[in-house]
Coordinates of C-alpha atoms in Angstrom, one line a residue:
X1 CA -0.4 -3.6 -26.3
X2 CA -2.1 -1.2 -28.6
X3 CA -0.2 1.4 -30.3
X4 CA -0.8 5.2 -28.5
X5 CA 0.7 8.4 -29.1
X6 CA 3.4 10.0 -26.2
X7 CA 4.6 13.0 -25.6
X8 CA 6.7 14.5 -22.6
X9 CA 5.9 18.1 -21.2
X10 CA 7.9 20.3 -20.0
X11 CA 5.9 21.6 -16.9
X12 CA 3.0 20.5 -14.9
X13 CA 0.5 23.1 -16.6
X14 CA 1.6 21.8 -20.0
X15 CA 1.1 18.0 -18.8
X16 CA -2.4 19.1 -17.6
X17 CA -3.5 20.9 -20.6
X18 CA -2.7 18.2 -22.8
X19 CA -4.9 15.2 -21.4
X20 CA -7.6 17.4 -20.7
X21 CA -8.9 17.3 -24.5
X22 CA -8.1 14.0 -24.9
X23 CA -10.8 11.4 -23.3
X24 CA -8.8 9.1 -23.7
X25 CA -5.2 10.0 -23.0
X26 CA -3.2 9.3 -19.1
X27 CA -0.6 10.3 -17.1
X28 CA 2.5 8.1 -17.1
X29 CA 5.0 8.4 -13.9
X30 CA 6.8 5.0 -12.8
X31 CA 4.6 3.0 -15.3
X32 CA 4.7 0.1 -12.8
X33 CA 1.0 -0.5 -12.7
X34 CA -0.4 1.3 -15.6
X35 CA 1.8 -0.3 -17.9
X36 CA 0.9 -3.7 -16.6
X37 CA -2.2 -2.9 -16.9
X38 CA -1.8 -1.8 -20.7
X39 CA -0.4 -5.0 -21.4
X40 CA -3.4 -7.0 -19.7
X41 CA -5.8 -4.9 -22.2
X42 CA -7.1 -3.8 -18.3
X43 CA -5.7 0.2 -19.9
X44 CA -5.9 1.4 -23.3
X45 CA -5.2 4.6 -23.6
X46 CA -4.6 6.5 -26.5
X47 CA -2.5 9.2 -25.8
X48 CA 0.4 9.1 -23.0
X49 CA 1.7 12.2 -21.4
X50 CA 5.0 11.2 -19.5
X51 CA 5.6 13.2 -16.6
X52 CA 8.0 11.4 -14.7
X53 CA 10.3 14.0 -15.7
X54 CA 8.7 17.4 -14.6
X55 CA 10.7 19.1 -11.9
X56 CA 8.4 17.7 -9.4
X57 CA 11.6 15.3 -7.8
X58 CA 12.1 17.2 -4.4
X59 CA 11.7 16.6 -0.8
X60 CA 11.7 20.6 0.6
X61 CA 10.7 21.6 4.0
X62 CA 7.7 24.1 4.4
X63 CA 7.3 27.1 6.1
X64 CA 5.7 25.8 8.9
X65 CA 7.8 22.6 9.1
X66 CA 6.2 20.1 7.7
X67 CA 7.6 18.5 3.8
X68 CA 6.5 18.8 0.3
X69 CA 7.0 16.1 -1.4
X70 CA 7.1 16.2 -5.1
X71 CA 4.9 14.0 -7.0
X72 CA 7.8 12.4 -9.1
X73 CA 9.7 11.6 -6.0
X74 CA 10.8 7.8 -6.4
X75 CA 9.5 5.6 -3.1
X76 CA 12.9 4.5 -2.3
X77 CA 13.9 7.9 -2.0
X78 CA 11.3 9.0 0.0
X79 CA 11.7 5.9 2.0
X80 CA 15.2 6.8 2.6
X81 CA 14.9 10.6 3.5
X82 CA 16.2 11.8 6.6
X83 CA 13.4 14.2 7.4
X84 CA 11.1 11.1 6.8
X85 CA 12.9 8.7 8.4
X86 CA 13.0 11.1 11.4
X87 CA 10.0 13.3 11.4
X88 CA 8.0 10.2 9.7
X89 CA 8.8 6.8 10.1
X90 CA 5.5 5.3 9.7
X91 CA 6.0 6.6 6.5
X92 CA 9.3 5.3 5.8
X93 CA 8.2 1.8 7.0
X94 CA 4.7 2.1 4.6
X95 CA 7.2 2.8 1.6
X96 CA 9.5 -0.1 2.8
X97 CA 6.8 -2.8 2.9
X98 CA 5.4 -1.6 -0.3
X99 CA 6.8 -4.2 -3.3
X100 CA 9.9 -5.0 -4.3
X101 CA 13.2 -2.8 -4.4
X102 CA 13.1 -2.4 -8.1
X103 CA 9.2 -1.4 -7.7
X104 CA 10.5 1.0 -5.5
X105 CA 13.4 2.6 -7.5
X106 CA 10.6 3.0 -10.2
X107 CA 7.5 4.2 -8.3
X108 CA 6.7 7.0 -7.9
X109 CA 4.9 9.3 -5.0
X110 CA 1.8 10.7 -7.4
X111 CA 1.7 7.2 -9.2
X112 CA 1.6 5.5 -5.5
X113 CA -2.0 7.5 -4.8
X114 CA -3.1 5.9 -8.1
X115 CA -2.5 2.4 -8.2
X116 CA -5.6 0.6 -9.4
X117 CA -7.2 -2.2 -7.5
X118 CA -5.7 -5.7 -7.8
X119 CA -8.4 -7.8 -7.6
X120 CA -8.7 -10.4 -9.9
X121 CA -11.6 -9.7 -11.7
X122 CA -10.8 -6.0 -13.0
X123 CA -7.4 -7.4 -14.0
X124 CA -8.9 -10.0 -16.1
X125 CA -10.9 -8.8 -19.0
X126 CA -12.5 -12.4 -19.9
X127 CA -14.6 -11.7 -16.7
X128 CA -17.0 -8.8 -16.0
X129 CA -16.5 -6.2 -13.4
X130 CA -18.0 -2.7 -12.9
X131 CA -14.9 -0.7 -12.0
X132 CA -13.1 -2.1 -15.5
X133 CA -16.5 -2.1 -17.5
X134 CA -19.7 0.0 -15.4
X135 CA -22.5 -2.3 -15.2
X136 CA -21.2 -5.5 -16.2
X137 CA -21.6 -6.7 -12.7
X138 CA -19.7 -7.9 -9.7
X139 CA -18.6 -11.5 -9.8
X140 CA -16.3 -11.2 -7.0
X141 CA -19.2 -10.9 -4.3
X142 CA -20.0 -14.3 -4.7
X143 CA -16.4 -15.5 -6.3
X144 CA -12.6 -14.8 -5.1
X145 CA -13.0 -12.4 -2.7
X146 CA -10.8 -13.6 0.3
X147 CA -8.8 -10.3 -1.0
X148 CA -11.4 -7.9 -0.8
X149 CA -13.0 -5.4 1.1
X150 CA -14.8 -5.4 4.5
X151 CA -15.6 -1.8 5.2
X152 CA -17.0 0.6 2.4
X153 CA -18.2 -1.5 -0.1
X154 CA -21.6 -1.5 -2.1
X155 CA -22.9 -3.8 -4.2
X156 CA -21.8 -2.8 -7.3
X157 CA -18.1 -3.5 -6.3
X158 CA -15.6 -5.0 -3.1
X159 CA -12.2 -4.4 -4.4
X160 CA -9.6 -2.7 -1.9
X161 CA -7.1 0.2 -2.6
X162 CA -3.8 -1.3 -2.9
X163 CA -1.2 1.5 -1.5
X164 CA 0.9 1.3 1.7
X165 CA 1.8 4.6 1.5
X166 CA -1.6 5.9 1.2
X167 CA -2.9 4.4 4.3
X168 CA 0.5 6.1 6.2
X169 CA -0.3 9.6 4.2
X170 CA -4.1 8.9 5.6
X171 CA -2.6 8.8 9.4
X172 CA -0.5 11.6 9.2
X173 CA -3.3 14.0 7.4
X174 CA -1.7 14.5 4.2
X175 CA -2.9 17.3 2.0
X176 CA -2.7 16.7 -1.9
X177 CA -1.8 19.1 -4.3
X178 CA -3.0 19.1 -7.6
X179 CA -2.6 21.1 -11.1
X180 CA -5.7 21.4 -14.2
X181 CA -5.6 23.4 -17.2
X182 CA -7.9 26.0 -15.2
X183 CA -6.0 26.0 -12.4
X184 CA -4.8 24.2 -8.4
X185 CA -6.2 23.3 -5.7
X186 CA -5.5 21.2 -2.9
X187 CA -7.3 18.6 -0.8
X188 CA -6.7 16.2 2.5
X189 CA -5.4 13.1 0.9
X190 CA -8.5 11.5 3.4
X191 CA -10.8 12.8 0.6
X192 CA -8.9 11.8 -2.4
X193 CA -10.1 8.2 -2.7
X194 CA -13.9 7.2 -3.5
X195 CA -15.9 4.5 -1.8
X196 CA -17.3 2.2 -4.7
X197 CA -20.8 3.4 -4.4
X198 CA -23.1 3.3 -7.8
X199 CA -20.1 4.6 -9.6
X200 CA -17.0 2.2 -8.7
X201 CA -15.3 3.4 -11.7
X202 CA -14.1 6.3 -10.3
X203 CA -11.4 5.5 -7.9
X204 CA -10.3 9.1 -7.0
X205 CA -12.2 12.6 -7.2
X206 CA -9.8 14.0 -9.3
X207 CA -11.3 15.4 -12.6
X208 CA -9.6 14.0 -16.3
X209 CA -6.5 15.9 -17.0
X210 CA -6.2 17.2 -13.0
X211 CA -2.4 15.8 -11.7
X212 CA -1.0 15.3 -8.5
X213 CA 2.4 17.6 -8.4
X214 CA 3.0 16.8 -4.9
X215 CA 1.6 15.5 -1.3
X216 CA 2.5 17.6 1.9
X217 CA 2.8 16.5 5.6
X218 CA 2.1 18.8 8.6
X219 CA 5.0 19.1 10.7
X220 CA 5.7 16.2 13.1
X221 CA 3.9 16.2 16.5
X222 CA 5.9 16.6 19.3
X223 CA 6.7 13.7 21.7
X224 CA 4.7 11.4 19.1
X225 CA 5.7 7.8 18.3
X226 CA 4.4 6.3 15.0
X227 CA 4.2 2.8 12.7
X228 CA 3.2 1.1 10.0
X229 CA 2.5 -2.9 10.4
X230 CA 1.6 -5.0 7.5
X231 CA -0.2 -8.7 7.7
X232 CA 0.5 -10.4 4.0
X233 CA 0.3 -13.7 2.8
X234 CA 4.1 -14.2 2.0
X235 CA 7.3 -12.2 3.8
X236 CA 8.8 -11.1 0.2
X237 CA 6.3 -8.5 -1.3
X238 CA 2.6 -8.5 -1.3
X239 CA -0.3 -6.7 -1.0
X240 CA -2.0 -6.2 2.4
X241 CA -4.5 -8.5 3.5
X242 CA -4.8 -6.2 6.4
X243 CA -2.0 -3.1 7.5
X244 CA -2.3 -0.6 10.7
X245 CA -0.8 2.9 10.6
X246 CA -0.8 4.4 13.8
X247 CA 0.6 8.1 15.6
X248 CA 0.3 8.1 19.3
X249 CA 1.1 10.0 21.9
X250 CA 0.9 9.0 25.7
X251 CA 1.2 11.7 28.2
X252 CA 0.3 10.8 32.3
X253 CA -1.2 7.2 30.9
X254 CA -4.0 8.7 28.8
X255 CA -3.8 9.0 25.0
X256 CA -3.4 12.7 24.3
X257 CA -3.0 12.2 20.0
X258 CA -3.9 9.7 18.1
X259 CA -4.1 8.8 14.4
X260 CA -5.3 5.5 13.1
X261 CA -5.6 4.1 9.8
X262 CA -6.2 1.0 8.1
X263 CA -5.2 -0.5 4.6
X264 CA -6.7 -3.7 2.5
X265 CA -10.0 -3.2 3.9
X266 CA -11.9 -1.1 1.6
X267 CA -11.1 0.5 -1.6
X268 CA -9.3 3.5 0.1
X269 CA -6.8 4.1 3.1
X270 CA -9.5 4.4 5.6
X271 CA -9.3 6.7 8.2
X272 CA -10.7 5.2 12.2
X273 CA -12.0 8.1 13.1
X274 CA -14.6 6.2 15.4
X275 CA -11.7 4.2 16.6
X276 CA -9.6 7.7 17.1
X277 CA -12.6 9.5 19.0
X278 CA -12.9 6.6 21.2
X279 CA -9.3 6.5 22.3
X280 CA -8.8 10.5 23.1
X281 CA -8.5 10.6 26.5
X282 CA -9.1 7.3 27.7
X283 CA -6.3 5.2 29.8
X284 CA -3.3 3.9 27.2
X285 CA -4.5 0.6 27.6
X286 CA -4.8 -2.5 25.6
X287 CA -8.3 -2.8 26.9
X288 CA -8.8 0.7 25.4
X289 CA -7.2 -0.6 22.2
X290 CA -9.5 -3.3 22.2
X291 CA -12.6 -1.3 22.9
X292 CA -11.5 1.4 19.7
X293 CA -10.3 -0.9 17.5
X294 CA -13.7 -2.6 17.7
X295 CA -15.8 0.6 17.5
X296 CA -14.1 1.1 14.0
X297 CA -15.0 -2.6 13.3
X298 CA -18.2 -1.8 13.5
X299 CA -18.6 -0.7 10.2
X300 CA -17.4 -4.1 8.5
X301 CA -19.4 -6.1 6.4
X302 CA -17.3 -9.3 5.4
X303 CA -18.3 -11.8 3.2
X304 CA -17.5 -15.5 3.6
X305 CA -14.2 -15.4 2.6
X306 CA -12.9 -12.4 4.0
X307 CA -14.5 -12.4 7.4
X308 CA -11.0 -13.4 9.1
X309 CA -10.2 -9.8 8.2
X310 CA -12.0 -8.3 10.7
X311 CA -10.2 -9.7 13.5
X312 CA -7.2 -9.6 12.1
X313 CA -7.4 -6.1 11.5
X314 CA -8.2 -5.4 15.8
X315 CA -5.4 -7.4 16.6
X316 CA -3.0 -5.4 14.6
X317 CA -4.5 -2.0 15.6
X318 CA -4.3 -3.0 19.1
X319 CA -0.7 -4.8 18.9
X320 CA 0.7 -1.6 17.1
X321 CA -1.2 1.2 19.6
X322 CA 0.9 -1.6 22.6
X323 CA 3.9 -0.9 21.4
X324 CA 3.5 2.6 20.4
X325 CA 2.2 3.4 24.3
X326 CA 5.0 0.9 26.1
X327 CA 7.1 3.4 28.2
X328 CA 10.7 1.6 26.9
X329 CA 9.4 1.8 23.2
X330 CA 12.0 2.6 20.6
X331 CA 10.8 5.3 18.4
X332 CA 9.9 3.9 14.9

């Protein structure tokens, strides 16, 4: 690991103002991926501003009901809030199948958003990879890719956004607050994350020295039932090779709400909003699951190692939007 200055601010303006001069300074929450990353040579920043302990900790209810969460909130305590568990579970469960416990005790809810990509090429610096290095190519497209993306991608890059939480935050239209030097702003969580496009480098929209100080939740929708399902290669914890999270609610047999999301297809939580327009109104069925799962599906464009994503990915959507719209379901 190469040697880098660190300083710890006192408030969120502060934190801002000091990485925005600095190209190449970062924010440091939970440190569980960026200081992996550091000691892979993937990160090498020269500068680190630690705000894991800005007074940005909280879970406080907003005036219309809904939560703000503060960006330094550890997952394990967001997983284990009782307005989440109750208002939120497919949050709760997104948190819960996210890593290990430690990972969780550490984590944190702005660090979460950022995670960088896992796949194998950007975290090996032997090998080229536009995200890690822009135009040193792709190798994964025709390497390792049984990981990697099926909806989104370009040419340029295939990798897949690695947060559980994300793709729950995505489902339950999660606005993110953020703090610059010149000032805040907010946008839907939805719009955070880039698609690779000509520029795969840039995983969010957020501009150098802009940080997340927290991520709030509309307030729960009456008579809705949600969940988060996960499809991984091991039980113990791993990264999605395909997750569903899912808000329904059933009235007279027809789907009245519905929010859909999917996570470890693409290189952010993507929204189904074909999937979502398809299913408003029609019959609570699993032939109507079927039938908007695969509108979504559309969209993919596997490779030959990944193509089993595709219908892995409808079977999960559909088995979740079941058991979300079975009359004797327990809420989750």
């Amino acid at each position: 690991m190469k040697p880098f200055r660190y300083e710890v601010p006192n408030d969120a303006f502060t934190a801002a103002a000091m990485l925005t001069d600095e190209p190449g300074a970062a924010f440091l929450g939970g440190g569980t991926n960026l200081v992996d990353l550091m000691k892979l040579g993937v990160e090498t920043p020269a500068f680190l501003v630690d705000v894991s302990r800005l007074p940005l900790d909280e879970v406080t209810r907003t005036e219309t009901g809904g939560l703000l969460i503060g960006a330094t909130v550890r997952n394990s305590a967001l997983a284990a809030h009782p307005a989440v568990r109750a208002g939120y579970p497919v949050l709760s469960q997104a948190l819960l199948a996210g890593a290990s416990e430690q990972l969780r005790n550490m984590a944190t809810t702005g660090g979460n958003l950022l995670q960088r990509t896992r796949c194998l090429y950007f975290q090996d610096v032997a090998k080229p990879c536009n995200k890690r290095r822009p135009g040193s190519g792709c190798p994964a497209r025709t390497g390792v890719h049984r990981d990697l993306a099926v909806l989104g991608a370009s040419e340029h890059c295939i990798a897949t956004h690695p947060s559980d939480m994300a793709v729950a935050l995505a489902a339950l239209d999660a606005q993110v607050h953020c703090t610059a030097a010149g000032g805040s702003r907010s946008l839907p969580l939805t719009e955070l994350h880039r698609l690779p496009g000509d520029a795969p480098e840039r995983d969010t929209v957020l501009r150098h020295g802009e940080l997340i100080t927290g991520v709030e939740l509309p307030s729960p929708v009456p008579g809705a039932r949600s969940a988060y399902r996960k499809v991984r290669d091991r039980a113990s914890y791993a990264f999605a090779l395909a997750s569903v999270a899912a808000e329904l609610r059933v009235r007279q047999g027809r789907v009245e709400h519905v929010r859909l999301a999917f996570g470890g297809l693409a290189a952010k939580p993507w929204r189904a909003e074909s999937a979502e327009e398809e299913l408003l109104g029609a019959p609570a069925t699993e032939e109507s699951f079927v039938r908007a799962a695969e509108a979504e599906l559309l969209a993919a464009r596997p490779l030959s190692e990944n193509a089993f994503k595709v219908p892995l990915a409808r079977r999960l959507a559909v088995a979740v939007l079941t058991d979300l719209a079975a009359p004797d379901a327990r809420d989750q």
